[in-house]
Amino acid sequence: MKSKVKQTIQHLNNSAPEQTTQAHVELPIEAPPYFIGNSQQRFSFDKILPSEWRDKVYEMHAWSTEQLLPQGTSLPTVIDKFVAKIHGTLRQWWITFGSYGQLQIRQTPTVDSLIAHIHNEFLGSWEHYTTQSREEYLATRCYFFKRKDLEKYYERMSKRFYALGGIDDVNLKQAYLKSLPEPLGNETARILSMKNIALHTTTFGELYQTSLAALEKLCNH
């Protein structure tokens, strides 16, 4: 009996260290996900379509401008921080400048000048996009101001105008002018003013012709 008790105690003593060891086993800790924040922000054109690059450029501009807000922060310091955050194709682009070219960029006077280097290299000049945006705006604007639509509108309004005896009614002429969509209405009024034509002296047909001239000017300039 004593022999069995002794064996049992010995077995417990021998097994205890194993349990203690198992209790202190440290499981591998999974690395935390990439922290997305201002301090960890990175800039790259990789893995995004070229059509999205301009949005990324604006992001770079906004970040660089924000870094200059604290009093006493210098642009060269911000540029150094910015360079540390670019990677991928942007990093390769920076390396190709060499020390002299990099020094020139570090000496740029404004954030606009800094970001312009990247914009010009990867997207072309700012002026190109300004011109393109203006052309797109005018195309969109003229889409809504088609001549045939203005003709149909004048036809309807002229019937009402003469039915109301509006030949000498300045208020009815003014109502037609204000009913034109902007900026067509403003441009029509501007042309009338430049020609020193008053509403009470102009005919309804002259008012219509002036609106056509305004439409042509808006769409061709």
JSON list of C-alpha atoms in Angstrom, two decimals:
[
{"chain": "A", "resi": 1, "resn": "MET", "atom": "CA", "xyz": [0.00, 0.00, 0.00]},
{"chain": "A", "resi": 2, "resn": "LYS", "atom": "CA", "xyz": [2.78, 2.41, 0.95]},
{"chain": "A", "resi": 3, "resn": "SER", "atom": "CA", "xyz": [4.50, 1.53, -2.29]},
{"chain": "A", "resi": 4, "resn": "LYS", "atom": "CA", "xyz": [1.44, 2.52, -4.31]},
{"chain": "A", "resi": 5, "resn": "VAL", "atom": "CA", "xyz": [1.08, 5.83, -2.44]},
{"chain": "A", "resi": 6, "resn": "LYS", "atom": "CA", "xyz": [4.74, 6.57, -3.01]},
{"chain": "A", "resi": 7, "resn": "GLN", "atom": "CA", "xyz": [4.40, 5.85, -6.72]},
{"chain": "A", "resi": 8, "resn": "THR", "atom": "CA", "xyz": [1.35, 8.10, -6.93]},
{"chain": "A", "resi": 9, "resn": "ILE", "atom": "CA", "xyz": [3.13, 11.00, -5.20]},
{"chain": "A", "resi": 10, "resn": "GLN", "atom": "CA", "xyz": [6.16, 10.52, -7.42]},
{"chain": "A", "resi": 11, "resn": "HIS", "atom": "CA", "xyz": [3.92, 10.55, -10.49]},
{"chain": "A", "resi": 12, "resn": "LEU", "atom": "CA", "xyz": [2.27, 13.81, -9.39]},
{"chain": "A", "resi": 13, "resn": "ASN", "atom": "CA", "xyz": [5.64, 15.41, -8.70]},
{"chain": "A", "resi": 14, "resn": "ASN", "atom": "CA", "xyz": [6.93, 14.36, -12.07]},
{"chain": "A", "resi": 15, "resn": "SER", "atom": "CA", "xyz": [3.88, 15.63, -13.91]},
{"chain": "A", "resi": 16, "resn": "ALA", "atom": "CA", "xyz": [3.71, 18.99, -12.10]},
{"chain": "A", "resi": 17, "resn": "PRO", "atom": "CA", "xyz": [6.61, 20.59, -13.95]},
{"chain": "A", "resi": 18, "resn": "GLU", "atom": "CA", "xyz": [5.02, 19.68, -17.27]},
{"chain": "A", "resi": 19, "resn": "GLN", "atom": "CA", "xyz": [1.80, 21.45, -16.29]},
{"chain": "A", "resi": 20, "resn": "THR", "atom": "CA", "xyz": [3.74, 24.47, -15.07]},
{"chain": "A", "resi": 21, "resn": "THR", "atom": "CA", "xyz": [5.73, 24.55, -18.27]},
{"chain": "A", "resi": 22, "resn": "GLN", "atom": "CA", "xyz": [2.60, 24.35, -20.39]},
{"chain": "A", "resi": 23, "resn": "ALA", "atom": "CA", "xyz": [1.02, 27.19, -18.40]},
{"chain": "A", "resi": 24, "resn": "HIS", "atom": "CA", "xyz": [3.90, 29.49, -19.32]},
{"chain": "A", "resi": 25, "resn": "VAL", "atom": "CA", "xyz": [4.01, 28.66, -23.00]},
{"chain": "A", "resi": 26, "resn": "GLU", "atom": "CA", "xyz": [3.61, 31.92, -24.97]},
{"chain": "A", "resi": 27, "resn": "LEU", "atom": "CA", "xyz": [1.58, 31.71, -28.14]},
{"chain": "A", "resi": 28, "resn": "PRO", "atom": "CA", "xyz": [2.85, 33.66, -31.14]},
{"chain": "A", "resi": 29, "resn": "ILE", "atom": "CA", "xyz": [1.30, 37.13, -31.18]},
{"chain": "A", "resi": 30, "resn": "GLU", "atom": "CA", "xyz": [-0.27, 38.14, -34.47]},
{"chain": "A", "resi": 31, "resn": "ALA", "atom": "CA", "xyz": [1.15, 41.36, -35.84]},
{"chain": "A", "resi": 32, "resn": "PRO", "atom": "CA", "xyz": [-1.34, 44.24, -35.65]},
{"chain": "A", "resi": 33, "resn": "PRO", "atom": "CA", "xyz": [-2.84, 45.42, -38.93]},
{"chain": "A", "resi": 34, "resn": "TYR", "atom": "CA", "xyz": [-1.17, 48.31, -40.70]},
{"chain": "A", "resi": 35, "resn": "PHE", "atom": "CA", "xyz": [-2.02, 51.48, -38.84]},
{"chain": "A", "resi": 36, "resn": "ILE", "atom": "CA", "xyz": [-3.52, 54.06, -41.11]},
{"chain": "A", "resi": 37, "resn": "GLY", "atom": "CA", "xyz": [-2.88, 57.46, -39.67]},
{"chain": "A", "resi": 38, "resn": "ASN", "atom": "CA", "xyz": [-1.07, 60.67, -40.35]},
{"chain": "A", "resi": 39, "resn": "SER", "atom": "CA", "xyz": [2.21, 59.44, -38.87]},
{"chain": "A", "resi": 40, "resn": "GLN", "atom": "CA", "xyz": [2.12, 56.27, -40.97]},
{"chain": "A", "resi": 41, "resn": "GLN", "atom": "CA", "xyz": [0.80, 57.77, -44.19]},
{"chain": "A", "resi": 42, "resn": "ARG", "atom": "CA", "xyz": [2.58, 56.73, -47.37]},
{"chain": "A", "resi": 43, "resn": "PHE", "atom": "CA", "xyz": [2.38, 58.12, -50.88]},
{"chain": "A", "resi": 44, "resn": "SER", "atom": "CA", "xyz": [2.52, 55.98, -54.01]},
{"chain": "A", "resi": 45, "resn": "PHE", "atom": "CA", "xyz": [0.98, 55.66, -57.45]},
{"chain": "A", "resi": 46, "resn": "ASP", "atom": "CA", "xyz": [1.38, 51.89, -57.35]},
{"chain": "A", "resi": 47, "resn": "LYS", "atom": "CA", "xyz": [-1.73, 49.68, -57.38]},
{"chain": "A", "resi": 48, "resn": "ILE", "atom": "CA", "xyz": [-4.03, 52.52, -58.45]},
{"chain": "A", "resi": 49, "resn": "LEU", "atom": "CA", "xyz": [-5.17, 53.48, -61.94]},
{"chain": "A", "resi": 50, "resn": "PRO", "atom": "CA", "xyz": [-3.64, 56.54, -63.66]},
{"chain": "A", "resi": 51, "resn": "SER", "atom": "CA", "xyz": [-7.11, 58.10, -63.61]},
{"chain": "A", "resi": 52, "resn": "GLU", "atom": "CA", "xyz": [-6.80, 58.16, -59.81]},
{"chain": "A", "resi": 53, "resn": "TRP", "atom": "CA", "xyz": [-3.31, 59.66, -59.69]},
{"chain": "A", "resi": 54, "resn": "ARG", "atom": "CA", "xyz": [-4.54, 63.25, -59.63]},
{"chain": "A", "resi": 55, "resn": "ASP", "atom": "CA", "xyz": [-6.58, 62.54, -56.50]},
{"chain": "A", "resi": 56, "resn": "LYS", "atom": "CA", "xyz": [-3.40, 61.17, -54.93]},
{"chain": "A", "resi": 57, "resn": "VAL", "atom": "CA", "xyz": [-1.54, 64.34, -55.93]},
{"chain": "A", "resi": 58, "resn": "TYR", "atom": "CA", "xyz": [-4.20, 66.43, -54.16]},
{"chain": "A", "resi": 59, "resn": "GLU", "atom": "CA", "xyz": [-3.75, 64.21, -51.12]},
{"chain": "A", "resi": 60, "resn": "MET", "atom": "CA", "xyz": [-0.01, 64.90, -51.17]},
{"chain": "A", "resi": 61, "resn": "HIS", "atom": "CA", "xyz": [-0.66, 68.62, -51.46]},
{"chain": "A", "resi": 62, "resn": "ALA", "atom": "CA", "xyz": [-3.12, 68.60, -48.56]},
{"chain": "A", "resi": 63, "resn": "TRP", "atom": "CA", "xyz": [-0.73, 66.65, -46.34]},
{"chain": "A", "resi": 64, "resn": "SER", "atom": "CA", "xyz": [2.23, 68.93, -47.11]},
{"chain": "A", "resi": 65, "resn": "THR", "atom": "CA", "xyz": [0.15, 72.05, -46.49]},
{"chain": "A", "resi": 66, "resn": "GLU", "atom": "CA", "xyz": [-1.07, 70.66, -43.17]},
{"chain": "A", "resi": 67, "resn": "GLN", "atom": "CA", "xyz": [2.50, 69.95, -42.06]},
{"chain": "A", "resi": 68, "resn": "LEU", "atom": "CA", "xyz": [3.34, 73.65, -42.48]},
{"chain": "A", "resi": 69, "resn": "LEU", "atom": "CA", "xyz": [0.59, 74.79, -40.11]},
{"chain": "A", "resi": 70, "resn": "PRO", "atom": "CA", "xyz": [2.53, 74.48, -36.82]},
{"chain": "A", "resi": 71, "resn": "GLN", "atom": "CA", "xyz": [4.40, 77.70, -36.13]},
{"chain": "A", "resi": 72, "resn": "GLY", "atom": "CA", "xyz": [8.10, 77.51, -36.86]},
{"chain": "A", "resi": 73, "resn": "THR", "atom": "CA", "xyz": [7.87, 74.60, -39.31]},
{"chain": "A", "resi": 74, "resn": "SER", "atom": "CA", "xyz": [10.04, 75.13, -42.37]},
{"chain": "A", "resi": 75, "resn": "LEU", "atom": "CA", "xyz": [9.31, 73.89, -45.87]},
{"chain": "A", "resi": 76, "resn": "PRO", "atom": "CA", "xyz": [12.65, 72.03, -46.19]},
{"chain": "A", "resi": 77, "resn": "THR", "atom": "CA", "xyz": [11.70, 70.02, -43.09]},
{"chain": "A", "resi": 78, "resn": "VAL", "atom": "CA", "xyz": [8.30, 69.21, -44.59]},
{"chain": "A", "resi": 79, "resn": "ILE", "atom": "CA", "xyz": [9.94, 68.19, -47.87]},
{"chain": "A", "resi": 80, "resn": "ASP", "atom": "CA", "xyz": [12.27, 65.81, -46.04]},
{"chain": "A", "resi": 81, "resn": "LYS", "atom": "CA", "xyz": [9.28, 64.25, -44.27]},
{"chain": "A", "resi": 82, "resn": "PHE", "atom": "CA", "xyz": [7.43, 64.02, -47.55]},
{"chain": "A", "resi": 83, "resn": "VAL", "atom": "CA", "xyz": [10.31, 62.31, -49.33]},
{"chain": "A", "resi": 84, "resn": "ALA", "atom": "CA", "xyz": [10.49, 59.76, -46.51]},
{"chain": "A", "resi": 85, "resn": "LYS", "atom": "CA", "xyz": [6.87, 58.81, -47.22]},
{"chain": "A", "resi": 86, "resn": "ILE", "atom": "CA", "xyz": [7.06, 58.19, -50.97]},
{"chain": "A", "resi": 87, "resn": "HIS", "atom": "CA", "xyz": [7.69, 54.67, -52.21]},
{"chain": "A", "resi": 88, "resn": "GLY", "atom": "CA", "xyz": [7.37, 52.43, -55.24]},
{"chain": "A", "resi": 89, "resn": "THR", "atom": "CA", "xyz": [7.53, 54.25, -58.56]},
{"chain": "A", "resi": 90, "resn": "LEU", "atom": "CA", "xyz": [7.66, 57.61, -56.79]},
{"chain": "A", "resi": 91, "resn": "ARG", "atom": "CA", "xyz": [10.71, 56.50, -54.83]},
{"chain": "A", "resi": 92, "resn": "GLN", "atom": "CA", "xyz": [12.44, 55.37, -58.03]},
{"chain": "A", "resi": 93, "resn": "TRP", "atom": "CA", "xyz": [11.60, 58.71, -59.62]},
{"chain": "A", "resi": 94, "resn": "TRP", "atom": "CA", "xyz": [13.19, 60.52, -56.68]},
{"chain": "A", "resi": 95, "resn": "ILE", "atom": "CA", "xyz": [16.35, 58.41, -56.82]},
{"chain": "A", "resi": 96, "resn": "THR", "atom": "CA", "xyz": [16.90, 59.14, -60.51]},
{"chain": "A", "resi": 97, "resn": "PHE", "atom": "CA", "xyz": [17.36, 62.84, -59.72]},
{"chain": "A", "resi": 98, "resn": "GLY", "atom": "CA", "xyz": [20.65, 62.27, -57.97]},
{"chain": "A", "resi": 99, "resn": "SER", "atom": "CA", "xyz": [21.93, 64.46, -55.16]},
{"chain": "A", "resi": 100, "resn": "TYR", "atom": "CA", "xyz": [21.99, 67.66, -57.22]},
{"chain": "A", "resi": 101, "resn": "GLY", "atom": "CA", "xyz": [18.47, 67.29, -58.58]},
{"chain": "A", "resi": 102, "resn": "GLN", "atom": "CA", "xyz": [17.16, 66.35, -55.15]},
{"chain": "A", "resi": 103, "resn": "LEU", "atom": "CA", "xyz": [18.79, 69.45, -53.68]},
{"chain": "A", "resi": 104, "resn": "GLN", "atom": "CA", "xyz": [17.02, 71.64, -56.24]},
{"chain": "A", "resi": 105, "resn": "ILE", "atom": "CA", "xyz": [13.64, 70.16, -55.34]},
{"chain": "A", "resi": 106, "resn": "ARG", "atom": "CA", "xyz": [14.38, 70.60, -51.63]},
{"chain": "A", "resi": 107, "resn": "GLN", "atom": "CA", "xyz": [14.94, 74.29, -52.33]},
{"chain": "A", "resi": 108, "resn": "THR", "atom": "CA", "xyz": [11.51, 74.83, -53.92]},
{"chain": "A", "resi": 109, "resn": "PRO", "atom": "CA", "xyz": [9.85, 77.91, -52.38]},
{"chain": "A", "resi": 110, "resn": "THR", "atom": "CA", "xyz": [6.28, 76.64, -51.96]},
{"chain": "A", "resi": 111, "resn": "VAL", "atom": "CA", "xyz": [4.22, 73.49, -51.53]},
{"chain": "A", "resi": 112, "resn": "ASP", "atom": "CA", "xyz": [2.67, 74.19, -54.94]},
{"chain": "A", "resi": 113, "resn": "SER", "atom": "CA", "xyz": [6.11, 74.12, -56.52]},
{"chain": "A", "resi": 114, "resn": "LEU", "atom": "CA", "xyz": [6.97, 70.88, -54.76]},
{"chain": "A", "resi": 115, "resn": "ILE", "atom": "CA", "xyz": [3.82, 69.06, -55.86]},
{"chain": "A", "resi": 116, "resn": "ALA", "atom": "CA", "xyz": [4.11, 70.56, -59.36]},
{"chain": "A", "resi": 117, "resn": "HIS", "atom": "CA", "xyz": [7.31, 68.54, -59.89]},
{"chain": "A", "resi": 118, "resn": "ILE", "atom": "CA", "xyz": [5.34, 65.33, -59.38]},
{"chain": "A", "resi": 119, "resn": "HIS", "atom": "CA", "xyz": [2.29, 66.51, -61.31]},
{"chain": "A", "resi": 120, "resn": "ASN", "atom": "CA", "xyz": [4.35, 67.57, -64.32]},
{"chain": "A", "resi": 121, "resn": "GLU", "atom": "CA", "xyz": [6.30, 64.32, -64.38]},
{"chain": "A", "resi": 122, "resn": "PHE", "atom": "CA", "xyz": [3.42, 61.87, -64.06]},
{"chain": "A", "resi": 123, "resn": "LEU", "atom": "CA", "xyz": [0.36, 63.81, -65.27]},
{"chain": "A", "resi": 124, "resn": "GLY", "atom": "CA", "xyz": [1.62, 66.72, -67.33]},
{"chain": "A", "resi": 125, "resn": "SER", "atom": "CA", "xyz": [1.32, 70.44, -66.66]},
{"chain": "A", "resi": 126, "resn": "TRP", "atom": "CA", "xyz": [-1.36, 72.04, -64.51]},
{"chain": "A", "resi": 127, "resn": "GLU", "atom": "CA", "xyz": [-2.28, 74.25, -67.48]},
{"chain": "A", "resi": 128, "resn": "HIS", "atom": "CA", "xyz": [-3.27, 71.22, -69.53]},
{"chain": "A", "resi": 129, "resn": "TYR", "atom": "CA", "xyz": [-5.80, 70.14, -66.93]},
{"chain": "A", "resi": 130, "resn": "THR", "atom": "CA", "xyz": [-7.07, 73.68, -66.48]},
{"chain": "A", "resi": 131, "resn": "THR", "atom": "CA", "xyz": [-7.70, 73.96, -70.23]},
{"chain": "A", "resi": 132, "resn": "GLN", "atom": "CA", "xyz": [-9.26, 70.52, -70.35]},
{"chain": "A", "resi": 133, "resn": "SER", "atom": "CA", "xyz": [-11.55, 71.29, -67.42]},
{"chain": "A", "resi": 134, "resn": "ARG", "atom": "CA", "xyz": [-12.64, 74.54, -69.06]},
{"chain": "A", "resi": 135, "resn": "GLU", "atom": "CA", "xyz": [-13.42, 72.76, -72.33]},
{"chain": "A", "resi": 136, "resn": "GLU", "atom": "CA", "xyz": [-15.39, 70.08, -70.51]},
{"chain": "A", "resi": 137, "resn": "TYR", "atom": "CA", "xyz": [-17.30, 72.74, -68.60]},
{"chain": "A", "resi": 138, "resn": "LEU", "atom": "CA", "xyz": [-18.19, 74.62, -71.76]},
{"chain": "A", "resi": 139, "resn": "ALA", "atom": "CA", "xyz": [-19.22, 71.41, -73.52]},
{"chain": "A", "resi": 140, "resn": "THR", "atom": "CA", "xyz": [-21.48, 70.51, -70.62]},
{"chain": "A", "resi": 141, "resn": "ARG", "atom": "CA", "xyz": [-22.92, 74.00, -70.42]},
{"chain": "A", "resi": 142, "resn": "CYS", "atom": "CA", "xyz": [-23.67, 74.16, -74.15]},
{"chain": "A", "resi": 143, "resn": "TYR", "atom": "CA", "xyz": [-25.28, 70.74, -73.98]},
{"chain": "A", "resi": 144, "resn": "PHE", "atom": "CA", "xyz": [-28.04, 72.31, -71.90]},
{"chain": "A", "resi": 145, "resn": "PHE", "atom": "CA", "xyz": [-28.19, 75.48, -74.04]},
{"chain": "A", "resi": 146, "resn": "LYS", "atom": "CA", "xyz": [-28.94, 74.09, -77.47]},
{"chain": "A", "resi": 147, "resn": "ARG", "atom": "CA", "xyz": [-30.09, 76.56, -80.06]},
{"chain": "A", "resi": 148, "resn": "LYS", "atom": "CA", "xyz": [-33.13, 74.51, -81.09]},
{"chain": "A", "resi": 149, "resn": "ASP", "atom": "CA", "xyz": [-34.31, 74.41, -77.48]},
{"chain": "A", "resi": 150, "resn": "LEU", "atom": "CA", "xyz": [-34.01, 78.18, -77.23]},
{"chain": "A", "resi": 151, "resn": "GLU", "atom": "CA", "xyz": [-35.94, 78.54, -80.50]},
{"chain": "A", "resi": 152, "resn": "LYS", "atom": "CA", "xyz": [-38.79, 76.36, -79.23]},
{"chain": "A", "resi": 153, "resn": "TYR", "atom": "CA", "xyz": [-38.85, 78.28, -75.96]},
{"chain": "A", "resi": 154, "resn": "TYR", "atom": "CA", "xyz": [-39.01, 81.61, -77.78]},
{"chain": "A", "resi": 155, "resn": "GLU", "atom": "CA", "xyz": [-41.84, 80.33, -79.96]},
{"chain": "A", "resi": 156, "resn": "ARG", "atom": "CA", "xyz": [-43.94, 79.45, -76.91]},
{"chain": "A", "resi": 157, "resn": "MET", "atom": "CA", "xyz": [-43.11, 82.68, -75.07]},
{"chain": "A", "resi": 158, "resn": "SER", "atom": "CA", "xyz": [-43.76, 84.92, -78.10]},
{"chain": "A", "resi": 159, "resn": "LYS", "atom": "CA", "xyz": [-47.32, 83.57, -78.43]},
{"chain": "A", "resi": 160, "resn": "ARG", "atom": "CA", "xyz": [-48.01, 84.45, -74.82]},
{"chain": "A", "resi": 161, "resn": "PHE", "atom": "CA", "xyz": [-46.19, 87.77, -75.10]},
{"chain": "A", "resi": 162, "resn": "TYR", "atom": "CA", "xyz": [-48.29, 89.05, -78.00]},
{"chain": "A", "resi": 163, "resn": "ALA", "atom": "CA", "xyz": [-51.48, 87.50, -76.62]},
{"chain": "A", "resi": 164, "resn": "LEU", "atom": "CA", "xyz": [-50.95, 89.65, -73.54]},
{"chain": "A", "resi": 165, "resn": "GLY", "atom": "CA", "xyz": [-50.28, 92.76, -75.63]},
{"chain": "A", "resi": 166, "resn": "GLY", "atom": "CA", "xyz": [-46.71, 92.98, -74.41]},
{"chain": "A", "resi": 167, "resn": "ILE", "atom": "CA", "xyz": [-45.24, 95.17, -77.16]},
{"chain": "A", "resi": 168, "resn": "ASP", "atom": "CA", "xyz": [-44.77, 98.09, -74.77]},
{"chain": "A", "resi": 169, "resn": "ASP", "atom": "CA", "xyz": [-44.74, 96.06, -71.55]},
{"chain": "A", "resi": 170, "resn": "VAL", "atom": "CA", "xyz": [-41.26, 96.24, -70.01]},
{"chain": "A", "resi": 171, "resn": "ASN", "atom": "CA", "xyz": [-42.26, 93.83, -67.25]},
{"chain": "A", "resi": 172, "resn": "LEU", "atom": "CA", "xyz": [-43.07, 91.06, -69.74]},
{"chain": "A", "resi": 173, "resn": "LYS", "atom": "CA", "xyz": [-39.73, 91.58, -71.50]},
{"chain": "A", "resi": 174, "resn": "GLN", "atom": "CA", "xyz": [-37.96, 91.50, -68.15]},
{"chain": "A", "resi": 175, "resn": "ALA", "atom": "CA", "xyz": [-39.82, 88.30, -67.26]},
{"chain": "A", "resi": 176, "resn": "TYR", "atom": "CA", "xyz": [-38.56, 86.64, -70.46]},
{"chain": "A", "resi": 177, "resn": "LEU", "atom": "CA", "xyz": [-35.00, 87.74, -69.76]},
{"chain": "A", "resi": 178, "resn": "LYS", "atom": "CA", "xyz": [-35.10, 86.40, -66.21]},
{"chain": "A", "resi": 179, "resn": "SER", "atom": "CA", "xyz": [-36.63, 83.12, -67.37]},
{"chain": "A", "resi": 180, "resn": "LEU", "atom": "CA", "xyz": [-33.50, 82.27, -69.38]},
{"chain": "A", "resi": 181, "resn": "PRO", "atom": "CA", "xyz": [-31.19, 79.79, -67.59]},
{"chain": "A", "resi": 182, "resn": "GLU", "atom": "CA", "xyz": [-27.93, 81.13, -66.19]},
{"chain": "A", "resi": 183, "resn": "PRO", "atom": "CA", "xyz": [-25.44, 82.21, -67.29]},
{"chain": "A", "resi": 184, "resn": "LEU", "atom": "CA", "xyz": [-27.38, 82.76, -70.53]},
{"chain": "A", "resi": 185, "resn": "GLY", "atom": "CA", "xyz": [-29.70, 85.31, -68.94]},
{"chain": "A", "resi": 186, "resn": "ASN", "atom": "CA", "xyz": [-26.84, 87.33, -67.47]},
{"chain": "A", "resi": 187, "resn": "GLU", "atom": "CA", "xyz": [-24.88, 87.24, -70.73]},
{"chain": "A", "resi": 188, "resn": "THR", "atom": "CA", "xyz": [-27.93, 88.44, -72.68]},
{"chain": "A", "resi": 189, "resn": "ALA", "atom": "CA", "xyz": [-28.42, 91.32, -70.27]},
{"chain": "A", "resi": 190, "resn": "ARG", "atom": "CA", "xyz": [-24.71, 92.16, -70.48]},
{"chain": "A", "resi": 191, "resn": "ILE", "atom": "CA", "xyz": [-24.80, 92.39, -74.28]},
{"chain": "A", "resi": 192, "resn": "LEU", "atom": "CA", "xyz": [-27.87, 94.63, -74.13]},
{"chain": "A", "resi": 193, "resn": "SER", "atom": "CA", "xyz": [-26.07, 96.88, -71.66]},
{"chain": "A", "resi": 194, "resn": "MET", "atom": "CA", "xyz": [-22.91, 97.04, -73.82]},
{"chain": "A", "resi": 195, "resn": "LYS", "atom": "CA", "xyz": [-25.00, 98.12, -76.80]},
{"chain": "A", "resi": 196, "resn": "ASN", "atom": "CA", "xyz": [-26.92, 100.64, -74.70]},
{"chain": "A", "resi": 197, "resn": "ILE", "atom": "CA", "xyz": [-30.19, 98.91, -75.55]},
{"chain": "A", "resi": 198, "resn": "ALA", "atom": "CA", "xyz": [-32.97, 99.45, -73.02]},
{"chain": "A", "resi": 199, "resn": "LEU", "atom": "CA", "xyz": [-35.75, 96.93, -72.58]},
{"chain": "A", "resi": 200, "resn": "HIS", "atom": "CA", "xyz": [-38.47, 99.49, -73.16]},
{"chain": "A", "resi": 201, "resn": "THR", "atom": "CA", "xyz": [-37.05, 100.34, -76.60]},
{"chain": "A", "resi": 202, "resn": "THR", "atom": "CA", "xyz": [-36.16, 96.86, -77.85]},
{"chain": "A", "resi": 203, "resn": "THR", "atom": "CA", "xyz": [-38.57, 94.53, -79.57]},
{"chain": "A", "resi": 204, "resn": "PHE", "atom": "CA", "xyz": [-39.24, 91.00, -78.40]},
{"chain": "A", "resi": 205, "resn": "GLY", "atom": "CA", "xyz": [-37.55, 89.71, -81.57]},
{"chain": "A", "resi": 206, "resn": "GLU", "atom": "CA", "xyz": [-34.42, 91.78, -80.85]},
{"chain": "A", "resi": 207, "resn": "LEU", "atom": "CA", "xyz": [-34.38, 90.40, -77.34]},
{"chain": "A", "resi": 208, "resn": "TYR", "atom": "CA", "xyz": [-34.49, 86.88, -78.76]},
{"chain": "A", "resi": 209, "resn": "GLN", "atom": "CA", "xyz": [-31.69, 87.58, -81.25]},
{"chain": "A", "resi": 210, "resn": "THR", "atom": "CA", "xyz": [-29.57, 88.97, -78.43]},
{"chain": "A", "resi": 211, "resn": "SER", "atom": "CA", "xyz": [-30.10, 85.77, -76.44]},
{"chain": "A", "resi": 212, "resn": "LEU", "atom": "CA", "xyz": [-28.95, 83.75, -79.48]},
{"chain": "A", "resi": 213, "resn": "ALA", "atom": "CA", "xyz": [-25.81, 85.89, -79.72]},
{"chain": "A", "resi": 214, "resn": "ALA", "atom": "CA", "xyz": [-25.19, 85.36, -76.02]},
{"chain": "A", "resi": 215, "resn": "LEU", "atom": "CA", "xyz": [-25.57, 81.60, -76.45]},
{"chain": "A", "resi": 216, "resn": "GLU", "atom": "CA", "xyz": [-23.07, 81.53, -79.29]},
{"chain": "A", "resi": 217, "resn": "LYS", "atom": "CA", "xyz": [-20.57, 83.57, -77.32]},
{"chain": "A", "resi": 218, "resn": "LEU", "atom": "CA", "xyz": [-20.85, 81.35, -74.25]},
{"chain": "A", "resi": 219, "resn": "CYS", "atom": "CA", "xyz": [-20.29, 78.18, -76.24]},
{"chain": "A", "resi": 220, "resn": "ASN", "atom": "CA", "xyz": [-17.45, 79.44, -78.44]},
{"chain": "A", "resi": 221, "resn": "HIS", "atom": "CA", "xyz": [-15.31, 81.28, -75.90]}
]
